[in-house]
Every structure is written in structure tokens, then in C-alpha cells.
Amino acid sequence: MALQKSFPRRQYTLWTIASCYLLAISDGVTPQEKTLFSTLASRLIPLAEPVTTAEEAILKARVLELMPKSDDLISFLYDDATEKWNNLELATMRLEAVVKNERWDEVFDTSVATLTAENRDDFESWKQMAYATTKLDSEQRTKAFVELLEKRIKTRNGALAGVYYASLRDAEETFKAAKIYFENFAGRQCAFEDLRPYVMAFDVQQWLDFVDKQITFSTSIENATQSEVDTLVNARKFHYLLAPENKSFVDENISLYNKLLTSPALQDKLETDYFYGDDLILMAATWLLEGRPVSSTVPKEDVTVAVIVLLETAASRDKYQIYIRLWLTRLYLYMGCFQPALGHYSILSIKNIQVDVLSHYLLSRVSTICPTWKPLISTRDIYDANAVQTPYHIKKVYENGAFSQVAGFMEFGKRLSDSTNKGILCVEAKRIARILGMKMDGLAINPILVSTKWKENRDFSIMYAITRKGEETLETKYRLGPNQTGVWVNAFILKESIIDELLTADKRREHSSSLKDLLAKENLETLTPVEKWSLEMVLQLSAMVDSLTSDSVTTLQKCFTEGIEKFTRQGNTSLSWEWFHLRFTLVETAKIVVASLDSLAALPGVKKNGKVVSSINTSKKAIQAAVDILKEDAKKLKMGREKRTSACVKRISELDIVKNLDVS
Amino acid sequence: MTSLRPFHATDLFRVNAVNLDVLTENYHISFYLSYLAQWPTLFFSTVDPQGEITGYMMGKTEGRGKEWHGHVTCLSVAPDYRRIGLARTLVDNLERRSEDPYDAYFIDLFVRASNALAIGMYRNFGYSVYRRVVGYYGGDDTVDNEDAFDMRKPLKRDKNRESIRENGENFRVRPEDVYL
């Protein structure tokens, strides 16, 4: 604004308008400030008129969007001078504005123009045109819409628009329209997802009978073409969704998959292509994981391994099938097998921005499942890059006048900077360093502070599943503990801060009181029981340091060793992520306590107090003894691994689903 | 169901179904941001009705005089949404935008000489091989040195179709001869 006032160049005026717009839409301003900045932006617009680029037009439109009345916005968007830019963003805003204001005549006419005059086959236009038709309820409009629909019924968007339009009116019509769509597009992988929103309202048996009739093979299933495979798989997906009690589903899918192994769709594909037939195995896998009925029982303790066998078999034939790899990563981790999980995760080649969104599939709670530093090494790059590159490119956006991008860049930068995953990785790096006894300076992601603004960027929906609305997702069911939210991050940042205070004999205790508040007030579902205990132990340690006596040291030690005993008595005796998580958390907490006691004992004031020093030494021995028992138990379990594995392999290989799978 | 949408920086959090594909490169964020800052009109996506991104196009313009053209930098479609014309929709839109507002003479792209599938697809879209860039794909320790085909399609401004030629597969150039 200062620039604009001092040097009234048009460019600076536009920058000021953009900045006022950003302030008006920002989270950090009051409603009064929002009004102030949006009004300021709108008053500056005439100084920059006429607009000379589509980007300037978009900026003006965005400012007008903030105004209480939308007439100016709609007039501007429909003005010939604006339409001449032929800009996708302006076209999108145009339709959105008239839909939002329920100006159905304009919705209808705009959509027709997009679909015919502009010849742009846009589903959103179809959808709004269909909706406007029902709202207008005019014979002329309905006739025009139906005519256009009939002309374009063989196109995917047209056929789906027909289904959508029918769904606004009549269940029977929807069924008919869905049949027309499926008859034309069953041989495309998208067909199931396209129709899924509508089929729950259908007569299940009628629909399943119909889709099954669409499955045909020109020669045989063993020679199925890609299109024939796609139709088959789509049909099976509807069975999965609509007939969850079919005990034969898994056997049928495995049998169909076996028959497709010789098909050209699999045999002739490139290594980097997808074989849609894999979905038959993925469906069998998720059916078992969901605990749905099967014709021959799989014992609960063997389900995960049995599913892994299915998926590994499919993966051996289709290396780059991402959904199989994601499930294998998850299931191996679920069993506490980090290395195989890492192997599958590595094939996905997750890097750059994907680290923020997808690395949680490997690195959730990694410090207490398999504390290892290598997978963490590159994770800081994306956050470092954001700190430098995003501000640089925001400057470029201003310089280039790319105003349509300015809000997105700001939001992108903030979301990465305040990413929950970033917070989690920073904490995990520190914890891994502690457990392994190494310096992790190269991994430190700084600065990392308690925040109320953690941004959730992680993608939890990419895992393959056919879930009904309202049901818990399989990804949630097989997650490694509760979701680590911003509360988790804050709790562990505070824990790390308290530890730093303790080890440096820093007398400040603000972090202890903040952690106490957090544990008292926040929703702690994000923590596992042992994580909560570990946080409470650190608080107790901090309190003990403040009122240091030999008794307080002994009390702390007793509390700690009782905690170890309690946790190791409960829970699994077999290897699983929980088994590792529990024990690594206990060991980590032990290290924190011992290191703090060592730090205390070295203080001049404490050294002189023989009783306290003696208590510290006794406590350290007791804690070390408890940890030694933990390690001894772990060793025994490890030694018994081969015997347990042989027993498991024997059981698994006798399961019908495994015996029926063609592994040749 | 396909709708075209402009691409914004925050969409980078939402392209996993597309970018997990082994053949789709995941660039550094600066690469994506530089395209959005310079050619916002030429970076757009296809979405399904739930707003999930099913494919996207990264394009740019470059060149001088009669070499002024639109370029396909990255075109990718999620595996579940292939064979339904999304690539065509994305390429068509790039062609439209390259004509108006950029007034380009032609569109071009580079494709591996061995990628018969992609070459066939672009031929169906009206593209032809203009030249063979010898050793264009090289310097990567996971992939062998390979030639690229520079494929082109003339736009309205190229009335005499000077931007294309016959038998471009046999017209060999070095990477340094290519306008970048």
C-alpha cells in the first residue's frame, strides 16, 4: 500500500488490491477487518481499470465475490469484455455465481452455451443444467435439455448426466438411466465409481443380475480383452458393495483371477501398466480384512498373513500396482514387520510433496515401531524447500500478475509450513536419535513450536477399499494406533522441551504447566495408552526435580517400574506393531528418566547430598534392571520366531483361499 | 464425469491418485510453482463430481517468431480414469488456450521413441513426429539413454502448416539444437 501511495503505478495498485483481498480472506483477521480490507480492495479497483488481462479480471471478480451483493459480480462475469478472455477460471466462477444465487435461467443458458457453442463437455455444466431444468419446470427448457441429452447419450458425461437427471426425479428412471450408462461404459474402469452414488437406492438383485449379464467374453475368460476384464471387475465391485453376505465372494474372485492369468490383458501389458484384474484380489483381501463371511473360515490370528499372501502373489505379477503396495506396506507394519513394509513403500517412489501427504503410510510412530533414521533422511527437504521456494514464487506471482494464483500460493505455503506431518516427523526424528543414542542434527526440522494451527495434509483415502457411506474405513481399522493429530504433535513437542529443560538443568517450567493443561483439557484419543503414560512420567520427572529428595526419587522409580510391569503384562504376546510400540516407548522413557537422573546427579548442589545421590543410583539400577527384563523377553520371543513362523506357514498353507490361489 | 478446473498450488496435495503412477514424475515444488506463476492458464485438471483430481495438464509457451508454440510438459491421468478420453480433453484444452490467448503457431511435446502407446495416442490427436532428438532422455542412472520424438500439431495461426514435416522420425537433431 505504501508503494502504491508513493508511486501510483498501475502495477502497484493491482498488488495492493491483491494484498487487500488476501487479508480479507485470511484466518487471522476479525470480521470488521475483513469488511475493511474487502471494501478497500473494491474501492481501489476503479484506479486500475480497465482490466487488461484475464488475470486482472479474475482478481476483480474475486474481490467482487466478497461484496454482500452479488449483482455486480454476476454483471461483471457476464460482460462481453470479460467473456472475451475465454478463461477457464472465469467460466468456472460464472457458473458458480449464478448457481449460488439460484438464477436458474442463467444457469441453464450458461450451461447450454458451454456444452454447445463452446463445445466443452463439462460435467458440472451438465449437472447444473439438469438441476436448473428441474427447478425451472418449464416445458421448453425440459425439452431442450432432453434433446441435448439424447444427442449426447453415448458420451460418458452425457450418459451420466442422464443418470443424475433421473435421480432428481424418479428411482425407476434412475435405474433405467444407470443401465444405459453401464451398457455403454461397463468396459471402462471408472464405471463403478461413476455409478456408485446411485446404486444404493436400487433393487439389489435386479441390479446385480443386470450387471452380471453384461459380462461376456468373445472367446473365453482365459483370453479376455482389457474391456472384458474391466466389465467383469466392475460387476464384481457392485457385488462387493451390495451383497456383503455372500460367503462365496472370496472364492469366486480368486477363481476368476486365476483364470485371467493367461489373458492378453495381463500377458501383453507393459510392466508399467495396470492390470485391472488385480482388483479381484484386492477385493478378496479387503473382504477378509473387513471380517465378512467366507465359505471356509480363516482364523482371526491368520487373516493378516493370509491377505498378505494374496497380495504378494498379485504384486509379483504387477509390480507397480500402487494399491497393492500400499496395503502391503500397511499390513506388514501392522504386524510389526518394518523391513518388508519399507520394501513395498520404496517401490512407490514417494518424494517431494508426496512426502508430506503420503509418508505417514511408512513413518507413523516409526520411532517406536522400528527406530531407524534412513527413511527420515530426505523428509526434511520438502519443508526446507517450502521455506525458500514458496515465498520466492509468491513474489513471481505478483511480478507476473498471475493473480488467480496468489491465494493458492499463500495457502500452500502455510499448509506446508504448519503441516501436521512435519510436526510428527520432527518429533519422531528426535525420539529416534534418543533411542539409538545418536545425534540427528541433519534431520532436525526447525523451527518447531506448539501451534493451534496444524494443517492436516495427509491423504488417508488413497487406500483401496469399497466402503459404504457412514462405515468406518478399513484404513482407520488397520491404522497403527489412533490418528496423530495436532494435539499429539503439541504434546510431544512439549515433552521434548521439558526433556531439554531437564538435561540442561533449566529451571523454567512453563512447558510442564503447558503439558499439564494439554493433558487435562484436550481430547487425548490421539494418544495410545503407553504414550499417555510416557507423557505423565515426564511430567512427574519434572515435578520431582523441583522438589528433589531421596524419597521423591524413589517414588518416581517405583512408579516407573510399576508402569513397565503393568504394560508388559497386558497386551499382545505375539509380534505386532503394538508389541514394538509398547516396548520402544518404555525403553525410550527409561532413557529419558536415566539421562535426567544423571544430569541431576552431576549438579553441584545435588552431588553434596549423599542420600539423594544414593537414591538416584539405586533408582537407575532398578530402571535398568526393568529394561533388561524387557530386552530379555524380547530376545526370547525373537528366538522363538522360527518355530512360530513354521507353525504359521503350515496353518496358512492349509487355508482354502491360499490353496486355491494360482501361484505359478 | 469430467469437469475441467484451473489448477492451484493447493491442488498439489490432491494429485496422489495421478502421481503415484510409476510413469508420472513428481517434481520439486518449485517446478510446479514456477509453471503456475508463469502460465496459470495452461495448468489445469480434470475432476470427478466429488472434486477428486483424475488427471492434469502442465503446459507452457515458448519460442520466437514462427517457433512461438505451446508445449505439453506433463500430461497424466489416474489409472482408474484411463481410456475414457481424459487425455484428449486435456490436450484439446491446451490447444484452445494456446490459440487464445497465446496465439501460438503449434503445440509440441517430447515422448520417448519407444513409447508406442503414447505416440499412437498423439497421432490420433493429430500430432506427427517433427524430429528425433538423439539421446534426449539421458543422464539418469535408472534409465537408459533414449531418443525422444518431438511431436507437433499445427494450430490455426500456422495456415501453411510450416511447423510440421513428413518423415520426422528420420530427421535427427541433438538435444542442444532443440529450443528450450
PDB file of C-alpha atoms in Angstrom, chain A residues 49-225:
ATOM      1  CA  GLU A  49      -9.495  -0.136 -14.758  1.00  0.00           C
ATOM      2  CA  PRO A  50      -9.918  -1.158 -17.471  1.00  0.00           C
ATOM      3  CA  VAL A  51      -8.633  -4.677 -16.864  1.00  0.00           C
ATOM      4  CA  THR A  52      -6.067  -5.615 -19.467  1.00  0.00           C
ATOM      5  CA  THR A  53      -5.565  -9.351 -18.798  1.00  0.00           C
ATOM      6  CA  ALA A  54      -7.650 -12.335 -17.782  1.00  0.00           C
ATOM      7  CA  GLU A  55      -5.684 -12.496 -14.513  1.00  0.00           C
ATOM      8  CA  GLU A  56      -6.710  -8.946 -13.640  1.00  0.00           C
ATOM      9  CA  ALA A  57     -10.297  -9.851 -14.464  1.00  0.00           C
ATOM     10  CA  ILE A  58     -10.067 -12.807 -12.091  1.00  0.00           C
ATOM     11  CA  LEU A  59      -8.709 -10.572  -9.340  1.00  0.00           C
ATOM     12  CA  LYS A  60     -11.570  -8.123  -9.815  1.00  0.00           C
ATOM     13  CA  ALA A  61     -14.078 -10.985  -9.773  1.00  0.00           C
ATOM     14  CA  ARG A  62     -12.592 -12.407  -6.556  1.00  0.00           C
ATOM     15  CA  VAL A  63     -12.893  -9.015  -4.885  1.00  0.00           C
ATOM     16  CA  LEU A  64     -16.486  -8.639  -6.086  1.00  0.00           C
ATOM     17  CA  GLU A  65     -17.202 -12.103  -4.635  1.00  0.00           C
ATOM     18  CA  LEU A  66     -16.510 -10.657  -1.195  1.00  0.00           C
ATOM     19  CA  MET A  67     -19.161  -7.986  -1.556  1.00  0.00           C
ATOM     20  CA  PRO A  68     -22.508  -8.551   0.150  1.00  0.00           C
ATOM     21  CA  LYS A  69     -24.486  -8.179  -3.076  1.00  0.00           C
ATOM     22  CA  SER A  70     -23.642 -10.443  -5.948  1.00  0.00           C
ATOM     23  CA  ASP A  71     -25.232  -8.441  -8.773  1.00  0.00           C
ATOM     24  CA  ASP A  72     -22.009  -6.596  -9.548  1.00  0.00           C
ATOM     25  CA  LEU A  73     -20.097  -9.856  -9.666  1.00  0.00           C
ATOM     26  CA  ILE A  74     -22.588 -11.524 -11.999  1.00  0.00           C
ATOM     27  CA  SER A  75     -22.778  -8.449 -14.262  1.00  0.00           C
ATOM     28  CA  PHE A  76     -19.023  -8.361 -14.480  1.00  0.00           C
ATOM     29  CA  LEU A  77     -18.672 -12.069 -15.210  1.00  0.00           C
ATOM     30  CA  TYR A  78     -21.313 -11.929 -17.937  1.00  0.00           C
ATOM     31  CA  ASP A  79     -19.976  -8.760 -19.502  1.00  0.00           C
ATOM     32  CA  ASP A  80     -18.752  -9.268 -23.091  1.00  0.00           C
ATOM     33  CA  ALA A  81     -15.409  -7.763 -22.191  1.00  0.00           C
ATOM     34  CA  THR A  82     -14.947 -10.440 -19.517  1.00  0.00           C
ATOM     35  CA  GLU A  83     -16.251 -13.317 -21.596  1.00  0.00           C
ATOM     36  CA  LYS A  84     -13.830 -12.448 -24.383  1.00  0.00           C
ATOM     37  CA  TRP A  85     -10.939 -13.624 -22.188  1.00  0.00           C
ATOM     38  CA  ASN A  86     -12.180 -17.164 -22.769  1.00  0.00           C
ATOM     39  CA  ASN A  87     -10.683 -18.078 -19.429  1.00  0.00           C
ATOM     40  CA  LEU A  88     -11.408 -21.342 -17.596  1.00  0.00           C
ATOM     41  CA  GLU A  89     -11.314 -19.799 -14.126  1.00  0.00           C
ATOM     42  CA  LEU A  90     -13.708 -17.022 -15.113  1.00  0.00           C
ATOM     43  CA  ALA A  91     -16.001 -19.562 -16.774  1.00  0.00           C
ATOM     44  CA  THR A  92     -15.999 -21.656 -13.582  1.00  0.00           C
ATOM     45  CA  MET A  93     -16.732 -18.607 -11.448  1.00  0.00           C
ATOM     46  CA  ARG A  94     -19.521 -17.577 -13.795  1.00  0.00           C
ATOM     47  CA  LEU A  95     -21.445 -20.796 -13.365  1.00  0.00           C
ATOM     48  CA  GLU A  96     -20.745 -20.940  -9.624  1.00  0.00           C
ATOM     49  CA  ALA A  97     -22.055 -17.395  -9.143  1.00  0.00           C
ATOM     50  CA  VAL A  98     -25.397 -17.977 -10.838  1.00  0.00           C
ATOM     51  CA  VAL A  99     -25.835 -21.357  -9.129  1.00  0.00           C
ATOM     52  CA  LYS A 100     -25.129 -19.808  -5.732  1.00  0.00           C
ATOM     53  CA  ASN A 101     -27.672 -17.080  -6.432  1.00  0.00           C
ATOM     54  CA  GLU A 102     -30.199 -19.585  -7.786  1.00  0.00           C
ATOM     55  CA  ARG A 103     -30.606 -17.732 -11.055  1.00  0.00           C
ATOM     56  CA  TRP A 104     -31.740 -20.832 -12.833  1.00  0.00           C
ATOM     57  CA  ASP A 105     -32.413 -19.308 -16.246  1.00  0.00           C
ATOM     58  CA  GLU A 106     -28.854 -18.083 -16.397  1.00  0.00           C
ATOM     59  CA  VAL A 107     -27.574 -21.399 -15.071  1.00  0.00           C
ATOM     60  CA  PHE A 108     -29.408 -23.169 -17.856  1.00  0.00           C
ATOM     61  CA  ASP A 109     -28.284 -20.789 -20.603  1.00  0.00           C
ATOM     62  CA  THR A 110     -24.669 -20.711 -19.420  1.00  0.00           C
ATOM     63  CA  SER A 111     -24.521 -24.485 -19.303  1.00  0.00           C
ATOM     64  CA  VAL A 112     -26.043 -24.842 -22.768  1.00  0.00           C
ATOM     65  CA  ALA A 113     -23.513 -22.371 -24.143  1.00  0.00           C
ATOM     66  CA  THR A 114     -20.636 -24.313 -22.589  1.00  0.00           C
ATOM     67  CA  LEU A 115     -21.848 -27.632 -23.913  1.00  0.00           C
ATOM     68  CA  THR A 116     -22.821 -26.475 -27.394  1.00  0.00           C
ATOM     69  CA  ALA A 117     -21.421 -23.125 -28.550  1.00  0.00           C
ATOM     70  CA  GLU A 118     -18.117 -23.652 -26.763  1.00  0.00           C
ATOM     71  CA  ASN A 119     -18.308 -27.408 -27.357  1.00  0.00           C
ATOM     72  CA  ARG A 120     -16.807 -28.061 -23.948  1.00  0.00           C
ATOM     73  CA  ASP A 121     -18.039 -31.346 -22.485  1.00  0.00           C
ATOM     74  CA  ASP A 122     -18.091 -30.295 -18.858  1.00  0.00           C
ATOM     75  CA  PHE A 123     -19.942 -32.461 -16.360  1.00  0.00           C
ATOM     76  CA  GLU A 124     -20.508 -29.615 -13.922  1.00  0.00           C
ATOM     77  CA  SER A 125     -22.382 -27.791 -16.687  1.00  0.00           C
ATOM     78  CA  TRP A 126     -24.442 -30.900 -17.384  1.00  0.00           C
ATOM     79  CA  LYS A 127     -25.217 -31.313 -13.723  1.00  0.00           C
ATOM     80  CA  GLN A 128     -26.254 -27.711 -13.169  1.00  0.00           C
ATOM     81  CA  MET A 129     -28.255 -27.698 -16.358  1.00  0.00           C
ATOM     82  CA  ALA A 130     -30.114 -30.801 -15.173  1.00  0.00           C
ATOM     83  CA  TYR A 131     -30.758 -29.236 -11.787  1.00  0.00           C
ATOM     84  CA  ALA A 132     -31.869 -25.951 -13.345  1.00  0.00           C
ATOM     85  CA  THR A 133     -34.257 -27.870 -15.583  1.00  0.00           C
ATOM     86  CA  THR A 134     -35.997 -29.367 -12.575  1.00  0.00           C
ATOM     87  CA  LYS A 135     -36.054 -26.017 -10.801  1.00  0.00           C
ATOM     88  CA  LEU A 136     -37.454 -24.122 -13.780  1.00  0.00           C
ATOM     89  CA  ASP A 137     -40.001 -26.832 -14.514  1.00  0.00           C
ATOM     90  CA  SER A 138     -40.667 -25.359 -17.932  1.00  0.00           C
ATOM     91  CA  GLU A 139     -41.730 -27.482 -20.862  1.00  0.00           C
ATOM     92  CA  GLN A 140     -39.468 -25.638 -23.253  1.00  0.00           C
ATOM     93  CA  ARG A 141     -36.387 -25.970 -21.071  1.00  0.00           C
ATOM     94  CA  THR A 142     -37.087 -29.596 -20.285  1.00  0.00           C
ATOM     95  CA  LYS A 143     -37.493 -30.382 -23.983  1.00  0.00           C
ATOM     96  CA  ALA A 144     -34.228 -28.606 -24.819  1.00  0.00           C
ATOM     97  CA  PHE A 145     -32.374 -30.460 -22.085  1.00  0.00           C
ATOM     98  CA  VAL A 146     -33.776 -33.851 -23.004  1.00  0.00           C
ATOM     99  CA  GLU A 147     -32.955 -33.294 -26.679  1.00  0.00           C
ATOM    100  CA  LEU A 148     -29.372 -32.422 -25.871  1.00  0.00           C
ATOM    101  CA  LEU A 149     -29.137 -35.412 -23.579  1.00  0.00           C
ATOM    102  CA  GLU A 150     -30.394 -37.772 -26.240  1.00  0.00           C
ATOM    103  CA  LYS A 151     -27.885 -36.430 -28.724  1.00  0.00           C
ATOM    104  CA  ARG A 152     -25.031 -36.955 -26.306  1.00  0.00           C
ATOM    105  CA  ILE A 153     -26.184 -40.127 -24.533  1.00  0.00           C
ATOM    106  CA  LYS A 154     -23.308 -42.127 -25.932  1.00  0.00           C
ATOM    107  CA  THR A 155     -20.746 -39.812 -24.321  1.00  0.00           C
ATOM    108  CA  ARG A 156     -19.702 -40.536 -20.771  1.00  0.00           C
ATOM    109  CA  ASN A 157     -20.685 -37.123 -19.434  1.00  0.00           C
ATOM    110  CA  GLY A 158     -23.955 -37.211 -21.325  1.00  0.00           C
ATOM    111  CA  ALA A 159     -24.841 -40.695 -20.104  1.00  0.00           C
ATOM    112  CA  LEU A 160     -24.006 -39.762 -16.521  1.00  0.00           C
ATOM    113  CA  ALA A 161     -25.934 -36.535 -16.799  1.00  0.00           C
ATOM    114  CA  GLY A 162     -28.865 -38.730 -17.730  1.00  0.00           C
ATOM    115  CA  VAL A 163     -28.415 -40.756 -14.551  1.00  0.00           C
ATOM    116  CA  TYR A 164     -28.102 -37.622 -12.442  1.00  0.00           C
ATOM    117  CA  TYR A 165     -31.187 -36.033 -14.008  1.00  0.00           C
ATOM    118  CA  ALA A 166     -33.182 -39.191 -13.432  1.00  0.00           C
ATOM    119  CA  SER A 167     -32.019 -39.308  -9.796  1.00  0.00           C
ATOM    120  CA  LEU A 168     -33.612 -35.903  -9.239  1.00  0.00           C
ATOM    121  CA  ARG A 169     -36.959 -37.285 -10.335  1.00  0.00           C
ATOM    122  CA  ASP A 170     -37.646 -40.970 -10.070  1.00  0.00           C
ATOM    123  CA  ALA A 171     -35.979 -44.142  -8.747  1.00  0.00           C
ATOM    124  CA  GLU A 172     -37.169 -46.256 -11.669  1.00  0.00           C
ATOM    125  CA  GLU A 173     -35.899 -43.723 -14.200  1.00  0.00           C
ATOM    126  CA  THR A 174     -32.556 -43.675 -12.398  1.00  0.00           C
ATOM    127  CA  PHE A 175     -32.300 -47.440 -12.690  1.00  0.00           C
ATOM    128  CA  LYS A 176     -33.043 -47.268 -16.417  1.00  0.00           C
ATOM    129  CA  ALA A 177     -30.534 -44.474 -16.968  1.00  0.00           C
ATOM    130  CA  ALA A 178     -27.887 -46.351 -14.988  1.00  0.00           C
ATOM    131  CA  LYS A 179     -28.481 -49.395 -17.170  1.00  0.00           C
ATOM    132  CA  ILE A 180     -27.958 -47.305 -20.313  1.00  0.00           C
ATOM    133  CA  TYR A 181     -24.734 -45.927 -18.874  1.00  0.00           C
ATOM    134  CA  PHE A 182     -23.421 -49.334 -17.880  1.00  0.00           C
ATOM    135  CA  GLU A 183     -24.308 -50.885 -21.228  1.00  0.00           C
ATOM    136  CA  ASN A 184     -22.094 -48.294 -22.887  1.00  0.00           C
ATOM    137  CA  PHE A 185     -19.300 -47.941 -20.352  1.00  0.00           C
ATOM    138  CA  ALA A 186     -19.035 -51.176 -18.385  1.00  0.00           C
ATOM    139  CA  GLY A 187     -15.738 -51.846 -20.119  1.00  0.00           C
ATOM    140  CA  ARG A 188     -14.105 -48.762 -18.576  1.00  0.00           C
ATOM    141  CA  GLN A 189     -12.510 -48.839 -15.144  1.00  0.00           C
ATOM    142  CA  CYS A 190     -14.289 -45.705 -13.996  1.00  0.00           C
ATOM    143  CA  ALA A 191     -17.767 -47.221 -14.434  1.00  0.00           C
ATOM    144  CA  PHE A 192     -18.136 -48.468 -10.880  1.00  0.00           C
ATOM    145  CA  GLU A 193     -17.140 -45.164  -9.260  1.00  0.00           C
ATOM    146  CA  ASP A 194     -19.333 -43.245 -11.688  1.00  0.00           C
ATOM    147  CA  LEU A 195     -22.451 -45.189 -10.720  1.00  0.00           C
ATOM    148  CA  ARG A 196     -21.677 -45.865  -7.073  1.00  0.00           C
ATOM    149  CA  PRO A 197     -23.516 -42.771  -5.738  1.00  0.00           C
ATOM    150  CA  TYR A 198     -26.768 -44.054  -7.238  1.00  0.00           C
ATOM    151  CA  VAL A 199     -26.873 -47.818  -6.808  1.00  0.00           C
ATOM    152  CA  MET A 200     -27.623 -47.983  -3.088  1.00  0.00           C
ATOM    153  CA  ALA A 201     -31.199 -46.990  -3.908  1.00  0.00           C
ATOM    154  CA  PHE A 202     -31.659 -49.822  -6.444  1.00  0.00           C
ATOM    155  CA  ASP A 203     -33.243 -53.214  -6.037  1.00  0.00           C
ATOM    156  CA  VAL A 204     -30.080 -55.129  -5.268  1.00  0.00           C
ATOM    157  CA  GLN A 205     -30.862 -58.399  -7.012  1.00  0.00           C
ATOM    158  CA  GLN A 206     -32.183 -56.692 -10.131  1.00  0.00           C
ATOM    159  CA  TRP A 207     -29.085 -54.584 -10.443  1.00  0.00           C
ATOM    160  CA  LEU A 208     -26.670 -57.432  -9.782  1.00  0.00           C
ATOM    161  CA  ASP A 209     -28.477 -59.666 -12.280  1.00  0.00           C
ATOM    162  CA  PHE A 210     -28.229 -56.909 -14.846  1.00  0.00           C
ATOM    163  CA  VAL A 211     -24.506 -56.231 -14.357  1.00  0.00           C
ATOM    164  CA  ASP A 212     -23.741 -59.944 -14.427  1.00  0.00           C
ATOM    165  CA  LYS A 213     -25.479 -60.197 -17.806  1.00  0.00           C
ATOM    166  CA  GLN A 214     -23.053 -57.580 -19.179  1.00  0.00           C
ATOM    167  CA  ILE A 215     -20.103 -59.901 -18.527  1.00  0.00           C
ATOM    168  CA  THR A 216     -19.285 -61.539 -21.839  1.00  0.00           C
ATOM    169  CA  PHE A 217     -16.181 -62.990 -23.387  1.00  0.00           C
ATOM    170  CA  SER A 218     -15.684 -63.086 -27.135  1.00  0.00           C
ATOM    171  CA  THR A 219     -13.698 -66.303 -26.814  1.00  0.00           C
ATOM    172  CA  SER A 220     -13.151 -67.293 -23.186  1.00  0.00           C
ATOM    173  CA  ILE A 221     -12.307 -65.706 -19.861  1.00  0.00           C
ATOM    174  CA  GLU A 222      -8.790 -67.065 -20.205  1.00  0.00           C
ATOM    175  CA  ASN A 223      -8.449 -64.894 -23.338  1.00  0.00           C
ATOM    176  CA  ALA A 224     -10.309 -61.874 -22.007  1.00  0.00           C
ATOM    177  CA  THR A 225      -9.566 -58.489 -23.552  1.00  0.00           C
TER     178      THR A 225
END
